[in-house]
Coordinates of C-alpha atoms in Angstrom, one line a residue:
M1 CA 0.0 0.0 0.0
P2 CA 1.5 3.4 -1.0
F3 CA 2.2 5.9 1.7
D4 CA 3.8 9.3 2.1
L5 CA 7.1 9.9 4.0
P6 CA 6.9 13.0 6.1
A7 CA 9.4 15.4 4.6
S8 CA 10.5 16.9 7.9
A9 CA 10.6 13.7 9.9
K10 CA 13.7 11.8 10.8
L11 CA 13.7 8.3 9.3
Y12 CA 15.0 5.0 10.8
L13 CA 15.2 1.4 9.5
R14 CA 15.3 -1.6 11.7
P15 CA 16.1 -4.9 10.0
V16 CA 13.4 -7.5 10.8
Q17 CA 12.1 -10.9 9.5
F18 CA 15.5 -12.6 9.7
A19 CA 16.1 -15.4 7.2
D20 CA 18.0 -18.6 7.7
T21 CA 19.6 -18.3 4.3
P22 CA 19.6 -16.0 1.3
I23 CA 19.7 -19.0 -1.1
G24 CA 16.8 -18.9 -3.5
R25 CA 15.8 -15.5 -2.3
D26 CA 17.6 -13.2 -4.7
G27 CA 16.4 -9.7 -4.2
E28 CA 14.2 -10.7 -1.2
A29 CA 16.9 -10.7 1.5
A30 CA 19.6 -8.3 2.4
R31 CA 22.8 -9.0 4.3
L32 CA 23.3 -7.4 7.7
A33 CA 26.7 -5.5 8.0
G34 CA 28.5 -8.0 5.7
G35 CA 28.0 -10.7 8.3
L36 CA 26.2 -14.1 8.7
I37 CA 22.7 -12.6 9.0
W38 CA 20.2 -12.0 6.3
F39 CA 16.8 -10.3 6.7
A40 CA 13.7 -9.9 4.5
A41 CA 12.2 -6.6 5.7
Y42 CA 12.7 -3.3 7.4
E43 CA 10.7 -1.7 10.1
L44 CA 10.4 1.9 8.9
I45 CA 10.1 4.4 11.7
A46 CA 9.5 8.1 11.2
V47 CA 9.9 10.5 14.1
E48 CA 8.7 14.0 14.3
G49 CA 8.7 16.2 17.4
G50 CA 10.0 13.4 19.5
K51 CA 7.1 11.1 18.5
R52 CA 6.8 8.2 16.1
V53 CA 4.4 9.4 13.4
L54 CA 4.9 6.4 11.1
Q55 CA 5.8 2.7 11.6
R56 CA 5.6 0.3 8.8
T57 CA 7.1 -3.1 7.8
I58 CA 8.4 -3.0 4.3
P59 CA 9.9 -5.9 2.3
V60 CA 13.5 -5.4 1.3
A61 CA 12.6 -5.4 -2.3
D62 CA 10.0 -2.7 -1.8
L63 CA 12.0 -0.1 0.1
P64 CA 11.0 3.4 -1.3
D65 CA 13.5 5.1 -3.5
D66 CA 14.0 7.9 -1.0
P67 CA 17.6 9.0 -0.7
R68 CA 17.3 9.2 3.1
L69 CA 16.2 5.6 3.3
Q70 CA 18.6 4.4 0.7
A71 CA 21.5 5.9 2.6
I72 CA 20.5 4.1 5.9
A73 CA 20.0 0.8 4.0
A74 CA 23.5 1.1 2.5
R75 CA 25.0 1.6 6.0
I76 CA 23.0 -1.3 7.4
S77 CA 24.3 -3.7 4.8
A78 CA 27.9 -2.4 4.3
P79 CA 30.6 -4.7 5.6
R80 CA 32.3 -3.4 8.7
A81 CA 36.1 -2.7 8.5
A82 CA 38.3 -5.2 10.3
L83 CA 40.0 -3.9 13.5
T84 CA 43.8 -4.1 13.6
L85 CA 44.8 -4.7 17.2
G86 CA 48.5 -5.1 17.3
E87 CA 49.5 -8.1 15.3
R88 CA 45.9 -9.3 15.2
V89 CA 43.3 -8.4 12.6
L90 CA 39.8 -9.0 13.8
R91 CA 37.2 -9.4 11.1
M92 CA 33.7 -8.1 11.9
D93 CA 31.8 -10.6 9.7
Q94 CA 30.9 -12.8 12.7
P95 CA 30.4 -12.2 16.4
L96 CA 33.6 -12.0 18.5
V97 CA 34.0 -12.5 22.3
M98 CA 35.5 -9.8 24.5
G99 CA 36.6 -11.2 27.8
I100 CA 36.1 -9.1 31.0
L101 CA 39.2 -8.9 33.2
N102 CA 38.4 -6.7 36.3
M103 CA 41.3 -5.4 38.4
T104 CA 39.0 -4.0 41.0
P105 CA 38.0 -4.9 44.5
D106 CA 34.4 -3.8 44.1
S107 CA 33.0 -4.7 40.6
F108 CA 29.5 -6.1 40.8
S109 CA 30.4 -9.6 39.6
D110 CA 34.0 -10.6 40.0
G111 CA 35.5 -7.7 42.0
G112 CA 38.6 -8.7 44.0
A113 CA 39.4 -11.8 42.1
H114 CA 42.8 -10.4 40.7
V115 CA 43.5 -7.4 42.9
G116 CA 47.3 -7.1 43.5
N117 CA 48.2 -10.1 41.4
A118 CA 49.2 -8.9 38.0
E119 CA 50.8 -12.2 37.0
G120 CA 47.7 -14.1 38.0
A121 CA 45.4 -11.7 36.2
A122 CA 47.5 -11.8 33.0
A123 CA 47.4 -15.6 33.1
A124 CA 43.6 -15.4 33.5
G125 CA 43.6 -13.1 30.4
V126 CA 45.7 -15.6 28.4
D127 CA 43.3 -18.4 29.4
M128 CA 40.4 -16.3 28.1
G129 CA 42.2 -16.2 24.7
V130 CA 42.6 -19.9 24.7
A131 CA 38.9 -20.3 25.6
G132 CA 37.9 -18.2 22.7
A133 CA 38.2 -14.5 23.5
A134 CA 39.3 -12.3 20.6
I135 CA 39.9 -9.3 22.9
V136 CA 40.7 -9.1 26.7
D137 CA 39.1 -6.0 28.3
V138 CA 41.1 -4.8 31.3
G139 CA 39.5 -2.4 33.7
G140 CA 40.6 -0.8 37.0
E141 CA 37.5 1.0 38.1
S142 CA 34.1 -0.4 38.9
T143 CA 31.1 1.0 37.0
R144 CA 28.4 -0.5 39.2
P145 CA 25.8 1.9 40.6
G146 CA 27.2 3.8 43.6
A147 CA 30.9 2.8 43.0
E148 CA 33.4 5.5 44.1
T149 CA 35.6 7.2 41.5
V150 CA 39.1 5.8 41.6
W151 CA 42.1 8.1 41.6
E152 CA 43.9 8.0 38.2
G153 CA 47.2 7.0 39.7
E154 CA 45.6 4.0 41.5
E155 CA 43.8 2.9 38.3
I156 CA 47.0 3.0 36.4
K157 CA 48.8 1.0 39.1
R158 CA 46.0 -1.6 38.8
V159 CA 45.9 -2.1 35.0
V160 CA 49.3 -1.3 33.5
P161 CA 51.2 -4.3 34.8
V162 CA 48.4 -6.6 33.4
V163 CA 48.2 -4.8 30.1
E164 CA 52.0 -5.1 29.7
R165 CA 52.0 -8.8 30.3
L166 CA 49.0 -9.5 28.1
A167 CA 50.4 -7.4 25.2
R168 CA 53.7 -9.3 25.4
S169 CA 51.8 -12.6 25.2
G170 CA 50.3 -11.5 21.9
A171 CA 46.7 -10.9 23.2
A172 CA 44.5 -8.1 21.7
V173 CA 44.0 -5.9 24.7
S174 CA 41.3 -3.3 25.4
I175 CA 41.6 -0.7 28.2
D176 CA 38.2 -0.1 29.9
T177 CA 38.5 3.4 31.3
R178 CA 37.1 6.9 31.1
K179 CA 40.3 8.7 32.2
A180 CA 42.7 10.2 29.7
G181 CA 45.8 9.5 31.9
V182 CA 44.8 5.8 32.2
M183 CA 44.2 5.6 28.4
E184 CA 47.7 7.1 27.8
A185 CA 49.4 4.8 30.2
A186 CA 47.6 1.6 29.0
L187 CA 48.2 2.4 25.3
A188 CA 51.9 3.0 26.1
A189 CA 51.9 -0.4 27.9
G190 CA 50.6 -2.1 24.8
A191 CA 46.8 -1.8 24.9
H192 CA 45.2 -1.6 21.4
I193 CA 41.7 -0.3 21.9
V194 CA 40.0 2.1 24.3
N195 CA 36.6 1.1 25.7
D196 CA 35.0 4.2 27.3
V197 CA 31.7 4.0 29.2
A198 CA 31.6 7.8 28.9
A199 CA 32.1 7.9 25.1
L200 CA 35.1 10.2 25.6
L201 CA 33.0 12.8 27.4
W202 CA 33.9 12.3 31.1
D203 CA 37.5 13.5 30.8
D204 CA 38.1 16.6 28.6
R205 CA 41.4 15.1 27.3
A206 CA 40.1 11.7 26.4
L207 CA 39.1 12.5 22.8
E208 CA 42.5 14.1 22.2
V209 CA 44.3 11.0 23.5
V210 CA 42.4 8.7 21.2
V211 CA 42.9 11.0 18.2
K212 CA 46.6 11.2 18.8
A213 CA 46.9 7.4 19.3
G214 CA 44.9 6.6 16.2
C215 CA 43.5 3.6 18.0
P216 CA 40.0 2.1 17.8
V217 CA 37.5 3.2 20.4
V218 CA 34.2 1.9 21.9
L219 CA 31.7 4.7 22.5
M220 CA 29.0 3.6 25.0
H221 CA 25.8 5.4 25.7
S222 CA 24.8 6.6 29.2
P223 CA 22.3 9.3 30.2
D224 CA 24.9 11.9 31.2
P225 CA 28.5 10.8 31.1
K226 CA 29.8 13.8 33.0
K227 CA 27.8 12.5 36.1
G228 CA 29.2 9.0 35.9
A229 CA 28.4 5.8 34.0
H230 CA 24.8 5.9 35.2
G231 CA 24.3 9.6 34.8
G232 CA 22.9 9.8 38.3
V233 CA 19.9 7.8 37.0
L234 CA 19.3 4.2 38.0
G235 CA 15.9 3.9 36.3
G236 CA 14.9 5.1 32.9
T237 CA 13.7 8.6 32.0
Y238 CA 13.2 8.1 28.3
S239 CA 10.2 8.7 26.1
D240 CA 11.5 6.3 23.5
V241 CA 14.7 4.7 24.7
L242 CA 15.6 3.0 21.4
I243 CA 15.3 6.1 19.3
E244 CA 16.9 8.4 21.9
T245 CA 19.9 6.1 22.4
Y246 CA 20.3 5.7 18.6
D247 CA 20.3 9.5 18.1
W248 CA 22.7 10.1 21.0
L249 CA 25.2 7.5 19.6
E250 CA 24.8 8.8 16.1
R251 CA 25.6 12.4 17.2
R252 CA 28.5 11.2 19.3
V253 CA 30.0 9.2 16.4
E254 CA 29.8 12.2 14.1
A255 CA 31.5 14.5 16.8
V256 CA 34.3 12.0 17.3
V257 CA 34.8 11.6 13.6
A258 CA 34.9 15.4 13.2
A259 CA 37.6 15.6 15.8
G260 CA 39.8 13.3 13.8
V261 CA 39.0 9.6 14.7
D262 CA 38.7 7.3 11.7
R263 CA 35.0 6.2 11.5
A264 CA 36.2 2.7 10.6
K265 CA 37.8 2.5 14.1
I266 CA 34.6 3.3 16.0
V267 CA 32.5 0.7 17.8
I268 CA 29.2 1.6 19.4
D269 CA 27.6 0.2 22.6
P270 CA 24.0 1.0 23.6
G271 CA 25.0 0.7 27.3
I272 CA 22.7 -2.0 28.6
G273 CA 22.1 -1.4 32.3
F274 CA 23.6 2.1 32.4
G275 CA 21.0 4.5 33.7
K276 CA 18.2 2.4 32.2
S277 CA 15.2 0.5 33.7
L278 CA 14.4 -3.1 33.0
S279 CA 11.9 -2.2 30.3
D280 CA 14.4 0.2 28.7
N281 CA 17.0 -2.6 28.6
L282 CA 14.6 -5.0 27.1
A283 CA 13.6 -2.5 24.4
L284 CA 17.2 -1.9 23.5
L285 CA 17.9 -5.6 23.3
N286 CA 14.8 -6.3 21.1
G287 CA 15.6 -3.4 18.9
L288 CA 19.3 -3.9 18.7
A289 CA 19.4 -4.3 14.9
L290 CA 18.3 -0.6 14.6
F291 CA 21.8 0.5 15.6
H292 CA 23.4 -1.0 12.4
G293 CA 21.9 2.1 10.7
I294 CA 24.7 4.2 12.2
G295 CA 27.2 2.1 10.2
C296 CA 29.6 1.0 13.0
P297 CA 30.2 -2.3 14.6
V298 CA 28.0 -2.9 17.6
L299 CA 29.2 -4.1 21.0
L300 CA 26.8 -5.7 23.4
G301 CA 27.7 -5.9 27.1
A302 CA 24.9 -7.6 29.0
S303 CA 26.8 -10.3 30.8
R304 CA 25.6 -11.1 34.4
K305 CA 23.8 -7.7 34.5
R306 CA 20.9 -6.8 36.6
I307 CA 18.5 -7.6 33.8
V308 CA 19.3 -11.3 34.2
G309 CA 18.7 -11.2 37.9
A310 CA 15.5 -9.3 37.5
L311 CA 14.1 -11.9 35.1
S312 CA 15.4 -15.0 37.1
N313 CA 14.2 -14.7 40.7
E314 CA 16.9 -12.2 41.7
A315 CA 19.7 -14.7 40.9
K316 CA 23.1 -13.4 42.2
A317 CA 25.7 -12.2 39.7
A318 CA 27.6 -15.5 39.9
D319 CA 24.5 -17.4 39.1
R320 CA 23.5 -15.6 35.9
L321 CA 25.3 -17.8 33.3
G322 CA 22.2 -19.1 31.5
G323 CA 20.6 -15.7 31.2
S324 CA 23.9 -14.2 30.0
L325 CA 24.2 -16.8 27.3
A326 CA 20.6 -16.1 26.2
L327 CA 21.4 -12.4 25.8
A328 CA 24.7 -13.1 24.0
L329 CA 22.9 -15.3 21.5
K330 CA 20.2 -12.7 21.1
G331 CA 22.9 -10.2 20.3
A332 CA 24.5 -12.6 17.7
E333 CA 21.1 -13.2 16.1
L334 CA 20.7 -9.4 15.7
G335 CA 24.2 -8.9 14.3
A336 CA 26.2 -7.6 17.2
Q337 CA 29.9 -7.9 16.2
I338 CA 31.4 -8.0 19.7
L339 CA 30.0 -9.6 22.8
R340 CA 31.6 -8.5 26.1
V341 CA 31.3 -11.3 28.6
H342 CA 32.5 -12.8 31.9
D343 CA 32.0 -16.4 30.9
V344 CA 34.3 -16.7 27.9
F345 CA 34.4 -20.5 27.4
E346 CA 30.7 -21.0 27.7
T347 CA 29.9 -18.0 25.4
A348 CA 32.4 -19.1 22.8
Q349 CA 31.0 -22.6 22.8
A350 CA 27.5 -21.3 22.4
L351 CA 28.6 -19.1 19.4
R352 CA 30.4 -22.1 17.8
V353 CA 27.1 -24.1 17.9
W354 CA 25.2 -21.0 16.6
R355 CA 27.8 -20.6 13.8
G356 CA 27.5 -24.3 12.9
M357 CA 23.7 -23.8 12.4
R358 CA 24.4 -20.7 10.3
D359 CA 26.9 -22.5 8.1
Q360 CA 24.6 -25.4 7.5
A361 CA 21.8 -23.0 6.4
L362 CA 24.2 -21.3 4.0
V363 CA 25.1 -24.4 2.1
G364 CA 21.5 -25.0 1.2
R365 CA 19.3 -28.0 1.6

């Protein structure tokens, strides 16, 4: 049925109706971000004045010849550039595991496990690589609600010895920090990518550091990064969390690119659990495919988070493996390129089984 696109509205496309295989469906299915996922339709959303004024499901073959929509569709399907992390080149055509290595006494899940033991922590990081982690994410400051800010010097003391050891082992290392000084110290010690929960907004020098280093960066959404990872908000205050998070990340990517960061080196993260209610987090997870319209790889970090406990009789963080795997596989099904997890072996195994099913579907019947 024909319809008019509001000229002044902002348009969005969310891939829907995912297909097992594109075989025999020429022109009917589009590839998602050059990966292992194909889809047969878009959900077209038009927003005007902060409200959705149009929402339609459109087959891929029937997408209107509107330049605004064609540009979004091109970004959705375009292959994502590989990330070069030291000697490793990580292709973005299938989901990768990022293992979490906390050097903190107070992280919500595994705080204290490696405090003061750089050799043991590095060994745990190497084990993550053996178990299937493509990246080891080292952090020295907890981002749980209510966590105290760690002095920069203390954070450096916690992470640098571990980063040095991991880098020497050949691992691809990410530094999870919002502080410019920690970024500089970790990159000098051999880290390859910056993972910032504040999207380079908490520390005024952070963007400058990343530009100068020329390294890849993960930009995560939170309500107000200057006020901390949760923006001073534990529940949601959104009218439309999916659209508002998308717009925020889109603006942030454009600002970081304008400052001199190569767009091909930017990864986006919708920030599950950061200043968002349970319903907000579920909306983001269900709508995750929308974020491919920004044209950057998507990182999903939902491992052991409150959302799992809230949906499973308040299970403690250490007892959230099943729910974490469910969320990781949901992310893989919706095209997330990087899954940040605590349970590397189990997640990697789940992804291998998932990949086997995808491969079988792609060889035909």
